[in-house]
C-alpha positions as protocol buffer text, in pm:
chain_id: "A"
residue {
  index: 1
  type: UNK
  ca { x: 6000 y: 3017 z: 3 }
}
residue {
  index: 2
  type: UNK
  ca { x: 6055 y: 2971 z: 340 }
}
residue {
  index: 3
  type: UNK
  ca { x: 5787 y: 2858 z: 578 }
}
residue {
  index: 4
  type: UNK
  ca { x: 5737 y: 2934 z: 986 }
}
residue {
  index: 5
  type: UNK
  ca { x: 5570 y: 2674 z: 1177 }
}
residue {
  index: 6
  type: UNK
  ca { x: 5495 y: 2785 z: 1504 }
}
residue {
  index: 7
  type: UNK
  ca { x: 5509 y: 2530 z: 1835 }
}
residue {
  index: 8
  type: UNK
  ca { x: 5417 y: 2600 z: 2153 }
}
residue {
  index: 9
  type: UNK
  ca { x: 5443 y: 2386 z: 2449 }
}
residue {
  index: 10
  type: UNK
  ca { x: 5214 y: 2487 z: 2740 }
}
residue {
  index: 11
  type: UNK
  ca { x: 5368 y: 2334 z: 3070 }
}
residue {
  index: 12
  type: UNK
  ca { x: 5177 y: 2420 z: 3418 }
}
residue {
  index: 13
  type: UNK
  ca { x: 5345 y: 2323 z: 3769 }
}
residue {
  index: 14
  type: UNK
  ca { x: 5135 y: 2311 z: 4056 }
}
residue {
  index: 15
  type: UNK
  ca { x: 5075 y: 1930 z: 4183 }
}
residue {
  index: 16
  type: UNK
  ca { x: 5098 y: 1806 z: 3831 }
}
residue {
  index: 17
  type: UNK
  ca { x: 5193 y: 1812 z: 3496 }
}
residue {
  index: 18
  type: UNK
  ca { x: 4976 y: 1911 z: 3184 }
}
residue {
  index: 19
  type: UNK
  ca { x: 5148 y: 1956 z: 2827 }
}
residue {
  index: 20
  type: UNK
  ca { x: 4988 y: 2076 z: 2476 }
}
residue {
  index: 21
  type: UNK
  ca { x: 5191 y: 2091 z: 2139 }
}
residue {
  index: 22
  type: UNK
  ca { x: 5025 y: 2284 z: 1862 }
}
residue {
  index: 23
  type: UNK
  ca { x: 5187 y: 2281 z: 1534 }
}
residue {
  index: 24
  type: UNK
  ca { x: 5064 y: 2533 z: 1271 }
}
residue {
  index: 25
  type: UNK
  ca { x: 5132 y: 2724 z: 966 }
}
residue {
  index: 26
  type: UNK
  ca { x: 4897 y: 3026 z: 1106 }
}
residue {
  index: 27
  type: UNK
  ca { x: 5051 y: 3346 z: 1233 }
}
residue {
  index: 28
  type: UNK
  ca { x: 4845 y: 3338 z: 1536 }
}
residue {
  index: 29
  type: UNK
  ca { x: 4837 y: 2969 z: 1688 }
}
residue {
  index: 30
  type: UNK
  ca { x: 4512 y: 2837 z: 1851 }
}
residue {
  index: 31
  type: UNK
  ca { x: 4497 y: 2688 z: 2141 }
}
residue {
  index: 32
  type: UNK
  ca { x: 4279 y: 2350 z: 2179 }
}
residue {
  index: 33
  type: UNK
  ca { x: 4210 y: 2248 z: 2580 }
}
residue {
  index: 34
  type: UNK
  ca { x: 4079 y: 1917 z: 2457 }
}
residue {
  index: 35
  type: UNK
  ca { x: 4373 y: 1786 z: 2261 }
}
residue {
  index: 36
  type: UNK
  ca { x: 4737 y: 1715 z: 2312 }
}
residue {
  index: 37
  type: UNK
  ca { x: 4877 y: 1747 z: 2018 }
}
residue {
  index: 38
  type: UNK
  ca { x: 4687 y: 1988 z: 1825 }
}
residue {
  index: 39
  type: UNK
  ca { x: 4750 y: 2002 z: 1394 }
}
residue {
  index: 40
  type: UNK
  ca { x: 4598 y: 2320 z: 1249 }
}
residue {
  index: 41
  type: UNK
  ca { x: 4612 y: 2444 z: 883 }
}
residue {
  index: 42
  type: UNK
  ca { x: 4373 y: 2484 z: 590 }
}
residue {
  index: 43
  type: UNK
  ca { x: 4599 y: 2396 z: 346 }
}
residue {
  index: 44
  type: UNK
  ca { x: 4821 y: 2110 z: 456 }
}
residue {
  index: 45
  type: UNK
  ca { x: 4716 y: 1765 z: 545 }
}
residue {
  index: 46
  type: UNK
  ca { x: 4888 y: 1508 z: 817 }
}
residue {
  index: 47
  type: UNK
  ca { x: 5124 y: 1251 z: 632 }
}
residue {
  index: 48
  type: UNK
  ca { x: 5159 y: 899 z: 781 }
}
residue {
  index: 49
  type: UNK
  ca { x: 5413 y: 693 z: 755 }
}
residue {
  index: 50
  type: UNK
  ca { x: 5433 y: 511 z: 460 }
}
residue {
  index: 51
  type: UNK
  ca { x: 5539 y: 159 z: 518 }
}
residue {
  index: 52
  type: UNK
  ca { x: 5510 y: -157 z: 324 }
}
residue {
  index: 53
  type: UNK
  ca { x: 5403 y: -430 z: 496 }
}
residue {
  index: 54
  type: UNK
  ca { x: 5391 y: -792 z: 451 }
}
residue {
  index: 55
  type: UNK
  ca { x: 5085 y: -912 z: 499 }
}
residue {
  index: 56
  type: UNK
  ca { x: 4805 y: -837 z: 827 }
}
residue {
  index: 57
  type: UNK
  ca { x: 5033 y: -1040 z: 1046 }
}
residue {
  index: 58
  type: UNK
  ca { x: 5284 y: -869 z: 990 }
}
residue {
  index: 59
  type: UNK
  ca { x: 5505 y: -823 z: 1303 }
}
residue {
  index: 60
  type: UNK
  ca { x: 5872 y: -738 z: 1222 }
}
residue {
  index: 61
  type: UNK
  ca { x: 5839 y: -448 z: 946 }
}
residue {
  index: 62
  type: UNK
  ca { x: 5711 y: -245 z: 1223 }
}
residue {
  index: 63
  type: UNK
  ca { x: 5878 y: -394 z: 1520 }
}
residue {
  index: 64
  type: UNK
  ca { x: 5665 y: -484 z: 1822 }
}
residue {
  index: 65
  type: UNK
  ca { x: 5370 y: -323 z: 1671 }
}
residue {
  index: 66
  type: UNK
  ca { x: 5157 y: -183 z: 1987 }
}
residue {
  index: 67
  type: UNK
  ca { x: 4762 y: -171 z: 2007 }
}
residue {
  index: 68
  type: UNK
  ca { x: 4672 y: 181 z: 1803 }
}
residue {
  index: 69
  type: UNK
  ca { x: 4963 y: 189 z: 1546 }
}
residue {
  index: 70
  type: UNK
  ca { x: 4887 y: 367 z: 1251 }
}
residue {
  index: 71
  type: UNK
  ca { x: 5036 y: 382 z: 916 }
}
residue {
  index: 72
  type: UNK
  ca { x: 4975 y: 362 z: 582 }
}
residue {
  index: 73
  type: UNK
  ca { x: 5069 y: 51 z: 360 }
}
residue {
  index: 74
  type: UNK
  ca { x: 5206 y: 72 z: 62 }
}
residue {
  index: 75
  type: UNK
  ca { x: 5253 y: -300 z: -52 }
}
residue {
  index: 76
  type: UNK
  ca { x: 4911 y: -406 z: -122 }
}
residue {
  index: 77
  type: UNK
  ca { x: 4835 y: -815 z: -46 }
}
residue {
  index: 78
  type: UNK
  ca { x: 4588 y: -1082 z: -50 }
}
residue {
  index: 79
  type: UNK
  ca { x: 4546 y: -979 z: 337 }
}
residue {
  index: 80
  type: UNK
  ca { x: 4592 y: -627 z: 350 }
}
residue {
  index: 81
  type: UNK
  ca { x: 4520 y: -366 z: 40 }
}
residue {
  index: 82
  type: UNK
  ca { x: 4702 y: -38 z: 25 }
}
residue {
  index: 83
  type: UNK
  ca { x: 4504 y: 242 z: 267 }
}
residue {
  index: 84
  type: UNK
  ca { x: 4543 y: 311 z: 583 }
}
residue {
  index: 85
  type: UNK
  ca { x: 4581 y: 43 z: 831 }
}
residue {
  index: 86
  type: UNK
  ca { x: 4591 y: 36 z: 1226 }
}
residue {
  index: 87
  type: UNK
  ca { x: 4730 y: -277 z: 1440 }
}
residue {
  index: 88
  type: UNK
  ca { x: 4517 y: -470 z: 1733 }
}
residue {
  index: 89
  type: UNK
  ca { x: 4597 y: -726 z: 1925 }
}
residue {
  index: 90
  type: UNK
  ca { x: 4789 y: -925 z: 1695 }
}
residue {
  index: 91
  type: UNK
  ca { x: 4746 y: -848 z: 1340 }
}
residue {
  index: 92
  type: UNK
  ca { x: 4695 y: -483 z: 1108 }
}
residue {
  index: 93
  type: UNK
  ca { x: 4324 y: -401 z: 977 }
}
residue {
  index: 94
  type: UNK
  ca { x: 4253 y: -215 z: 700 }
}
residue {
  index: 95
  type: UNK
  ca { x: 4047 y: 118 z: 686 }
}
residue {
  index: 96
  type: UNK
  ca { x: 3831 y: 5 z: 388 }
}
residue {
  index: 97
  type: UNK
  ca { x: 3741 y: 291 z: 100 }
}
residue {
  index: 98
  type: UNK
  ca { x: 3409 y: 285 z: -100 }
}
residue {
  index: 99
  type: UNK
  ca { x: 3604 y: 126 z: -407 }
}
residue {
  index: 100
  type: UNK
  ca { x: 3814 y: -123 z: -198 }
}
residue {
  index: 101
  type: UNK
  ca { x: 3507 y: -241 z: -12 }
}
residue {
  index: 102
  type: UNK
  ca { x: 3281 y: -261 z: -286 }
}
residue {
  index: 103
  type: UNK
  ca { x: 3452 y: -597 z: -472 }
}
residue {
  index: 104
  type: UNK
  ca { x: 3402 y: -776 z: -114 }
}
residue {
  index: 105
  type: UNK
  ca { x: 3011 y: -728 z: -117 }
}
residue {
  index: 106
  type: UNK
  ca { x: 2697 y: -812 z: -372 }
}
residue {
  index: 107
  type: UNK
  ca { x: 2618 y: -511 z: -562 }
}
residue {
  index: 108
  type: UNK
  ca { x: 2241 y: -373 z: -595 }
}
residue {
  index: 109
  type: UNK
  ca { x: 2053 y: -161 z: -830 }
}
residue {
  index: 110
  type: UNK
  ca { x: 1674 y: -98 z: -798 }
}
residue {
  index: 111
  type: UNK
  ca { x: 1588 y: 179 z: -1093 }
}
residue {
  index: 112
  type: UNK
  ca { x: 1236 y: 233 z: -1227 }
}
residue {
  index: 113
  type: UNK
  ca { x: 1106 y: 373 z: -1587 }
}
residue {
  index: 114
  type: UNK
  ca { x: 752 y: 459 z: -1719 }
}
residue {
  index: 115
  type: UNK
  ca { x: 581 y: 553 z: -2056 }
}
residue {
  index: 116
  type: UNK
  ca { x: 520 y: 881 z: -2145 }
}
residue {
  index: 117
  type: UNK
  ca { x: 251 y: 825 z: -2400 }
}
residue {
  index: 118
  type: UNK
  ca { x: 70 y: 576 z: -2547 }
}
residue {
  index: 119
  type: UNK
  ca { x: 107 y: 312 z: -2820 }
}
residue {
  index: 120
  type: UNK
  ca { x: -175 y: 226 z: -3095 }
}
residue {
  index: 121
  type: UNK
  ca { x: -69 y: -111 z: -3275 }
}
residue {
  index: 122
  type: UNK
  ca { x: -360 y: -179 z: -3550 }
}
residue {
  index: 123
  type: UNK
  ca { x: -446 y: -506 z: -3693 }
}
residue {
  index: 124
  type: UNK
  ca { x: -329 y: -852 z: -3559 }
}
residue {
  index: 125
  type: UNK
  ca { x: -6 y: -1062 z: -3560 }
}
residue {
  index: 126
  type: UNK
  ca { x: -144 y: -1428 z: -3456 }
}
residue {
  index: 127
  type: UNK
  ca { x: 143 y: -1703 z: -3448 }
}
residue {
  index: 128
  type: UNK
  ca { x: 375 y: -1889 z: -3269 }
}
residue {
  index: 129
  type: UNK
  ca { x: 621 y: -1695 z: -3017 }
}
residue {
  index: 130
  type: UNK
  ca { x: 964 y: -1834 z: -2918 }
}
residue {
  index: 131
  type: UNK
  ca { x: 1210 y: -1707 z: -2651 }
}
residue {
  index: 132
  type: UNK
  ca { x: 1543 y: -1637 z: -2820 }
}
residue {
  index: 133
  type: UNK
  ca { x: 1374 y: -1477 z: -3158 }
}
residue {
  index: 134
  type: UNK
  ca { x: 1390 y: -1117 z: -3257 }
}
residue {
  index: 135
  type: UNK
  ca { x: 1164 y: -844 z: -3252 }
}
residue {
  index: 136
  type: UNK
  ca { x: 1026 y: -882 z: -3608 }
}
residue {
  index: 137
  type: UNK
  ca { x: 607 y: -843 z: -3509 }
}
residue {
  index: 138
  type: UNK
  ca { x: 659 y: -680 z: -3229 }
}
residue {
  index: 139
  type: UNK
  ca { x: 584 y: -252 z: -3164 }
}
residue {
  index: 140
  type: UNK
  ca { x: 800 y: -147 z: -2866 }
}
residue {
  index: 141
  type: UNK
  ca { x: 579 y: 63 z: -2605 }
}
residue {
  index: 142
  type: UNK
  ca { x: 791 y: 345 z: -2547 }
}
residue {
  index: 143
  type: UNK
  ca { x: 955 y: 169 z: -2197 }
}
residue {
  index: 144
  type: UNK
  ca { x: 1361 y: 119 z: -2271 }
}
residue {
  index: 145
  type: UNK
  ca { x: 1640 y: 91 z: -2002 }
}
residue {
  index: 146
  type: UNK
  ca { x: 1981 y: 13 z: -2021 }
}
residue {
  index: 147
  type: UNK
  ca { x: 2198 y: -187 z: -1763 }
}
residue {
  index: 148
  type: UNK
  ca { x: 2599 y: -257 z: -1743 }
}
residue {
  index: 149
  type: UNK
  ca { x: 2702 y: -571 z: -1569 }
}
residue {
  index: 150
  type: UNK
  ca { x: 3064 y: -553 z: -1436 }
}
residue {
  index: 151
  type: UNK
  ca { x: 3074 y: -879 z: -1245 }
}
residue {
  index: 152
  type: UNK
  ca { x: 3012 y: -1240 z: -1471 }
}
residue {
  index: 153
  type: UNK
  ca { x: 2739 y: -1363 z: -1147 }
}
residue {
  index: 154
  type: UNK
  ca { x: 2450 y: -1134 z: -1188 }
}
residue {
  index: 155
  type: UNK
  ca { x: 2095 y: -1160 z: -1148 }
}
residue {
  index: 156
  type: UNK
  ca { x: 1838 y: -881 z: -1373 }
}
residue {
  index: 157
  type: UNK
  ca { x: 1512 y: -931 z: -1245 }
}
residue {
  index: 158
  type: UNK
  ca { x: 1188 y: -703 z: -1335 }
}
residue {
  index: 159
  type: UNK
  ca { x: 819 y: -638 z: -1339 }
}
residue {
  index: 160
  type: UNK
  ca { x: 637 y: -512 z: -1610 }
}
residue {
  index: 161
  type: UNK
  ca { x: 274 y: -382 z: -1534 }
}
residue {
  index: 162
  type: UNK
  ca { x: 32 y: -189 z: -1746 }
}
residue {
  index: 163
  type: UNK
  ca { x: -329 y: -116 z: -1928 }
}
residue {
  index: 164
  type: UNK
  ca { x: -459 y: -155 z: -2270 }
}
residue {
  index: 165
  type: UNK
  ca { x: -786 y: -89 z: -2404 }
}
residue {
  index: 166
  type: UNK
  ca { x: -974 y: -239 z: -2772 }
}
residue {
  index: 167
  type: UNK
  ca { x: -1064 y: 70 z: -2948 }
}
residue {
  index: 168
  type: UNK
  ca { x: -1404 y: 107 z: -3115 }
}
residue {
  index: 169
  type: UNK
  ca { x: -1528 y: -160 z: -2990 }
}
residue {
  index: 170
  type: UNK
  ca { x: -1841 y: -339 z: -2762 }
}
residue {
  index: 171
  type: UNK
  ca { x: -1880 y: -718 z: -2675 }
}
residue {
  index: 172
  type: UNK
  ca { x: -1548 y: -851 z: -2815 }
}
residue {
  index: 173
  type: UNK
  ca { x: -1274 y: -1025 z: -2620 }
}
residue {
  index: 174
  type: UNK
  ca { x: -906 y: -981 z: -2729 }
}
residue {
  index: 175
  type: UNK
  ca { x: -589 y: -1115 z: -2699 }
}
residue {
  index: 176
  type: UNK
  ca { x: -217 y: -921 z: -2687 }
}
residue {
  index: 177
  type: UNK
  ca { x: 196 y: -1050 z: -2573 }
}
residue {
  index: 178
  type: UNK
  ca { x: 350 y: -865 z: -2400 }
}
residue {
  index: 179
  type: UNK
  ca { x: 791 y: -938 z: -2406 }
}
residue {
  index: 180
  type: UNK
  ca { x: 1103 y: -769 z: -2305 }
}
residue {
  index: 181
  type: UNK
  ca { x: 1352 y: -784 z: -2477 }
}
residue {
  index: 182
  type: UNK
  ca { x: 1748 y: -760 z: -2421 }
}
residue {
  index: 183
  type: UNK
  ca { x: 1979 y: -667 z: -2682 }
}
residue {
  index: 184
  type: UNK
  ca { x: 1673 y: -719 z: -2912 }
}
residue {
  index: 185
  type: UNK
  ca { x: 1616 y: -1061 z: -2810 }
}
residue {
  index: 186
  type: UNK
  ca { x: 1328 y: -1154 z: -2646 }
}
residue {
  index: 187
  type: UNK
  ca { x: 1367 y: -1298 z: -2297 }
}
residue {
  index: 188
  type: UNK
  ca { x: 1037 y: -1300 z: -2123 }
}
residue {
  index: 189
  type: UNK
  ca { x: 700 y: -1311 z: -2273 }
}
residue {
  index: 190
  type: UNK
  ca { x: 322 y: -1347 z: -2160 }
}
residue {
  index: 191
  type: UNK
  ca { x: -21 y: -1372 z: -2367 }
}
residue {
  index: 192
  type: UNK
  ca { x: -304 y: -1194 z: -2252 }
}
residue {
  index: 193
  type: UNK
  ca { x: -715 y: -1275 z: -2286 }
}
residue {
  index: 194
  type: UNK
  ca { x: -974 y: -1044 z: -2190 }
}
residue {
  index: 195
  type: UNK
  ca { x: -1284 y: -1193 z: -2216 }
}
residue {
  index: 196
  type: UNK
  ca { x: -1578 y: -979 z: -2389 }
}
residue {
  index: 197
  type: UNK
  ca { x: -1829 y: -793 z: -2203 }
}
residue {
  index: 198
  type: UNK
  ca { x: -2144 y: -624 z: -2340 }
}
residue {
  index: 199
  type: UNK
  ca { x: -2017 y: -308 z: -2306 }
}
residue {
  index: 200
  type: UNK
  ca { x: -1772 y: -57 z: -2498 }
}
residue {
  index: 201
  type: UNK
  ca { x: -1455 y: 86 z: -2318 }
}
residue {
  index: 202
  type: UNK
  ca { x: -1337 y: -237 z: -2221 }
}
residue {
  index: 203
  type: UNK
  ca { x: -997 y: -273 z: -2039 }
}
residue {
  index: 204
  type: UNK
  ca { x: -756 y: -518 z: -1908 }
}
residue {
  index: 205
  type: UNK
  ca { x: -453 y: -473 z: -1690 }
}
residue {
  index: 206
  type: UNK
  ca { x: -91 y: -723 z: -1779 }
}
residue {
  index: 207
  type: UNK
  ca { x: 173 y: -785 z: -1524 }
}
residue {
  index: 208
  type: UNK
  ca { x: 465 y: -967 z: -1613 }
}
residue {
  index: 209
  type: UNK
  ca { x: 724 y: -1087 z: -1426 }
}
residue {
  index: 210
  type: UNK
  ca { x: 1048 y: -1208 z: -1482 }
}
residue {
  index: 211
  type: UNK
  ca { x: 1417 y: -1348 z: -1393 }
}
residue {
  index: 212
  type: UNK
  ca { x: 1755 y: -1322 z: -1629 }
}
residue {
  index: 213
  type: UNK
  ca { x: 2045 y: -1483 z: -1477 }
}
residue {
  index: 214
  type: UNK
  ca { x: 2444 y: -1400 z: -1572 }
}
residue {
  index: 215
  type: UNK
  ca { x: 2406 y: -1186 z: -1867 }
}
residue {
  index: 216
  type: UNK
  ca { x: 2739 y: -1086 z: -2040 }
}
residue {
  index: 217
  type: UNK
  ca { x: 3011 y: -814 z: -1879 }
}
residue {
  index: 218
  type: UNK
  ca { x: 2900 y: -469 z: -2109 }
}
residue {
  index: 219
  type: UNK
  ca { x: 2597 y: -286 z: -2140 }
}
residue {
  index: 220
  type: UNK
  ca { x: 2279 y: -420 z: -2229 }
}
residue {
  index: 221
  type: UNK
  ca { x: 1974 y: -225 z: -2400 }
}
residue {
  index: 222
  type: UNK
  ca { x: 1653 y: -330 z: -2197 }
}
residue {
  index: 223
  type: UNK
  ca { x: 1264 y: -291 z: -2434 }
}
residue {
  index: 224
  type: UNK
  ca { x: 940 y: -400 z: -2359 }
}
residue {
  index: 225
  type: UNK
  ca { x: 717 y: -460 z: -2666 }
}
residue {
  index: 226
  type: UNK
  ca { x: 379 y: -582 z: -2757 }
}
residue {
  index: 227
  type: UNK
  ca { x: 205 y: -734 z: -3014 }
}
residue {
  index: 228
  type: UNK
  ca { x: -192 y: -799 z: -3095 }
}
residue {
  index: 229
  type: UNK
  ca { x: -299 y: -1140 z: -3149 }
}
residue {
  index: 230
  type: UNK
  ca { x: -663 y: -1143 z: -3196 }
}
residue {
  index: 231
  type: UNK
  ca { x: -1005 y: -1053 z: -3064 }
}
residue {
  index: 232
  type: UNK
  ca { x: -1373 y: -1104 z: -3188 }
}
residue {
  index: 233
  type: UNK
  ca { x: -1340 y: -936 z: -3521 }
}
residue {
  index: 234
  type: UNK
  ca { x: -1011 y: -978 z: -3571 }
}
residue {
  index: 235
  type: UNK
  ca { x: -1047 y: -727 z: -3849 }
}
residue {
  index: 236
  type: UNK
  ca { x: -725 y: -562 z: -4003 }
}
residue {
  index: 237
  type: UNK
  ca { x: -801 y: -207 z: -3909 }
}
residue {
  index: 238
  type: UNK
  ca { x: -899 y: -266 z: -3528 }
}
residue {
  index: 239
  type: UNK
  ca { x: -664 y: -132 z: -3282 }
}
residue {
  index: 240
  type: UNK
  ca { x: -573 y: -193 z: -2894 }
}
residue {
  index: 241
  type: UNK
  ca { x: -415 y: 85 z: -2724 }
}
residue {
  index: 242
  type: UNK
  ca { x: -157 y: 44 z: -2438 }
}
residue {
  index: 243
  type: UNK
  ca { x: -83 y: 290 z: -2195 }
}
residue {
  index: 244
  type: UNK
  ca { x: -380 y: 505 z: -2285 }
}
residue {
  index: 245
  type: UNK
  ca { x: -788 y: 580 z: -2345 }
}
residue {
  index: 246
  type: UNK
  ca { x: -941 y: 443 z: -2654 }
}
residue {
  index: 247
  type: UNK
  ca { x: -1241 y: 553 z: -2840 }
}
residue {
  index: 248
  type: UNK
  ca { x: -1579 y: 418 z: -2820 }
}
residue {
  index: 249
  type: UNK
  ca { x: -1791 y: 294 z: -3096 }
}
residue {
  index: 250
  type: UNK
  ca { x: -1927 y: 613 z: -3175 }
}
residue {
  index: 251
  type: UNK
  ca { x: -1575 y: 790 z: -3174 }
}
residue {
  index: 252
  type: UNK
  ca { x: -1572 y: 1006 z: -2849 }
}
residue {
  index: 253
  type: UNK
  ca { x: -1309 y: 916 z: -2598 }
}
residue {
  index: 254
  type: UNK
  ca { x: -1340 y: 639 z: -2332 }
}
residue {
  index: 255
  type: UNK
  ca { x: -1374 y: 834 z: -2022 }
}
residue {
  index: 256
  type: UNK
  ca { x: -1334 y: 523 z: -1737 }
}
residue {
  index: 257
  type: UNK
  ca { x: -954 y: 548 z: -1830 }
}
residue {
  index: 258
  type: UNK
  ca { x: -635 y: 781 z: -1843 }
}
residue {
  index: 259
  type: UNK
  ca { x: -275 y: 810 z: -1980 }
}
residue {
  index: 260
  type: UNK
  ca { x: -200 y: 789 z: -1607 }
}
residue {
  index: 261
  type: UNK
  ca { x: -399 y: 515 z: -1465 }
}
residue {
  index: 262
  type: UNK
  ca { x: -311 y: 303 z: -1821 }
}
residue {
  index: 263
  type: UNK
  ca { x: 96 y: 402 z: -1803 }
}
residue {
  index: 264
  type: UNK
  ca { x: 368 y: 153 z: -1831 }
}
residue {
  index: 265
  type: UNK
  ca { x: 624 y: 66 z: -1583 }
}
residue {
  index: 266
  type: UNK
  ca { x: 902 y: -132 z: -1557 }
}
residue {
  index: 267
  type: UNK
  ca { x: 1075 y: -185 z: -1238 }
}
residue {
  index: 268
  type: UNK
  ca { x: 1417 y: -401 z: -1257 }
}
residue {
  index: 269
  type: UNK
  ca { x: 1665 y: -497 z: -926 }
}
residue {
  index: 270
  type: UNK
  ca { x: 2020 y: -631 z: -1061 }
}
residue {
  index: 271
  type: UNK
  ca { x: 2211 y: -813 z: -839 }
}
residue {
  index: 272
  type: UNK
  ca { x: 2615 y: -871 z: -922 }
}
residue {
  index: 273
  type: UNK
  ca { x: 2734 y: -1109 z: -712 }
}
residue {
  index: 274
  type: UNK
  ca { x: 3139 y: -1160 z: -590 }
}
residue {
  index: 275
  type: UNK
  ca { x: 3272 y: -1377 z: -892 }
}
């Protein structure tokens, strides 16, 4: 198929000279006062020369380089990747791309995720609890994430925070753990007391806080669990309820508390730092 490009050179004579070059695949070319040298189609991009250069200090390739050279390297180095790259002064700088930029920096991620309902764990699981073990005794709380490290320097850091109420109950303290886990193994974990007070509805808010450093390249399941460890009673059909209302002693609903004011969130920053 044959293709007309059109040129037109605009020259005007009276004390001095003033030139424009448009080159277009349009029937009708259009005129630009502001430009030059004018490129206009909406189908055809501008090609570069494609040259492969040495390295940034390059100066023989392209011989005598001038300030405001532009081409595009082909011959990616330890100086100078392949993109587009301009010279100044005395050496060739790259026009950095999301991807080729993004090795060079520390990489962020700030995500949040919250309960939806709430979690009733009945009875009592007193004992010790050791970083590194599973999640045998534990009841996960409905708050999982997922995370995929790409770089081996990386930081996962997060805050857990929350409400659980005893159910039933008036005048009795209790005590609950609260853990994350990663990959099923737990990484961070905190006991809580609330002491007793001589009324029914009683509540207690957890915060936990915590740092993972360098976890493996691959993608890694994030839970946060609890467990009850004891209270005044301690009998085998009590029950503390996270993220949610309880009952009082006479069965009707504790009213000083919500599924929203008692939800569960987990806010996490990773940090991948340049290898």
């Amino acid at each position: 198929m044959k293709k007309i490009f059109n040129i037109i050179l605009v020259v005007s004579i009276p004390c001095m000279f003033f030139s424009q070059v448009v080159i277009t695949d349009k029937t009708t070319p259009a005129l630009d006062n502001t430009a030059v040298l004018k490129l206009d189609s909406d189908k055809k991009g501008f090609l570069l020369p494609r040259i492969p250069l040495t390295s940034n200090m390059d100066a023989t390739t392209v011989l005598n380089p001038q300030n405001g050279n532009i081409v595009f390297n082909t011959n990616a180095t330890s100086s100078l990747p392949q993109t587009i790259t301009y010279f100044e002064v005395d050496r060739w700088n790259a026009l950095y791309t999301k991807n080729l930029l993004q090795p060079k920096l520390d990489v962020v991620n700030i995500s949040s995720v919250s309960s939806t309902a709430s979690t009733t764990i009945t009875g009592f699981t007193p004992g010790a609890i050791n970083l590194g073990s599973g999640i045998t005794g534990w009841v996960p709380l409905g708050v999982t994430d997922s995370k995929t490290f790409t770089r081996v320097n990386n930081s996962f850091a997060f805050t857990v925070e929350g409400m659980t109420q005893l159910d039933a109950s008036a005048n009795e303290y209790y005590e609950y753990a609260i853990g994350v886990f990663v990959d099923d193994v737990l990484v961070v974990v905190r006991k809580y007391h609330k002491q007793k007070e001589d009324f029914t509805c009683s509540w207690n808010k957890f915060i936990l806080n915590g740092v993972v450093n360098n976890l493996s390249i691959g993608n890694h399941s994030i839970k946060v669990m609890a467990r009850n460890i004891s209270s005044t009673s301690n009998l085998a059909t009590q029950k503390i309820v996270y993220a949610g209302a309880a009952t009082r002693s006479d069965g009707s609903t504790c009213d000083n508390m919500s599924s929203f004011l008692a939800k569960i969130s987990l806010n996490t920053t990773v940090v991948e730092s340049i290898n």
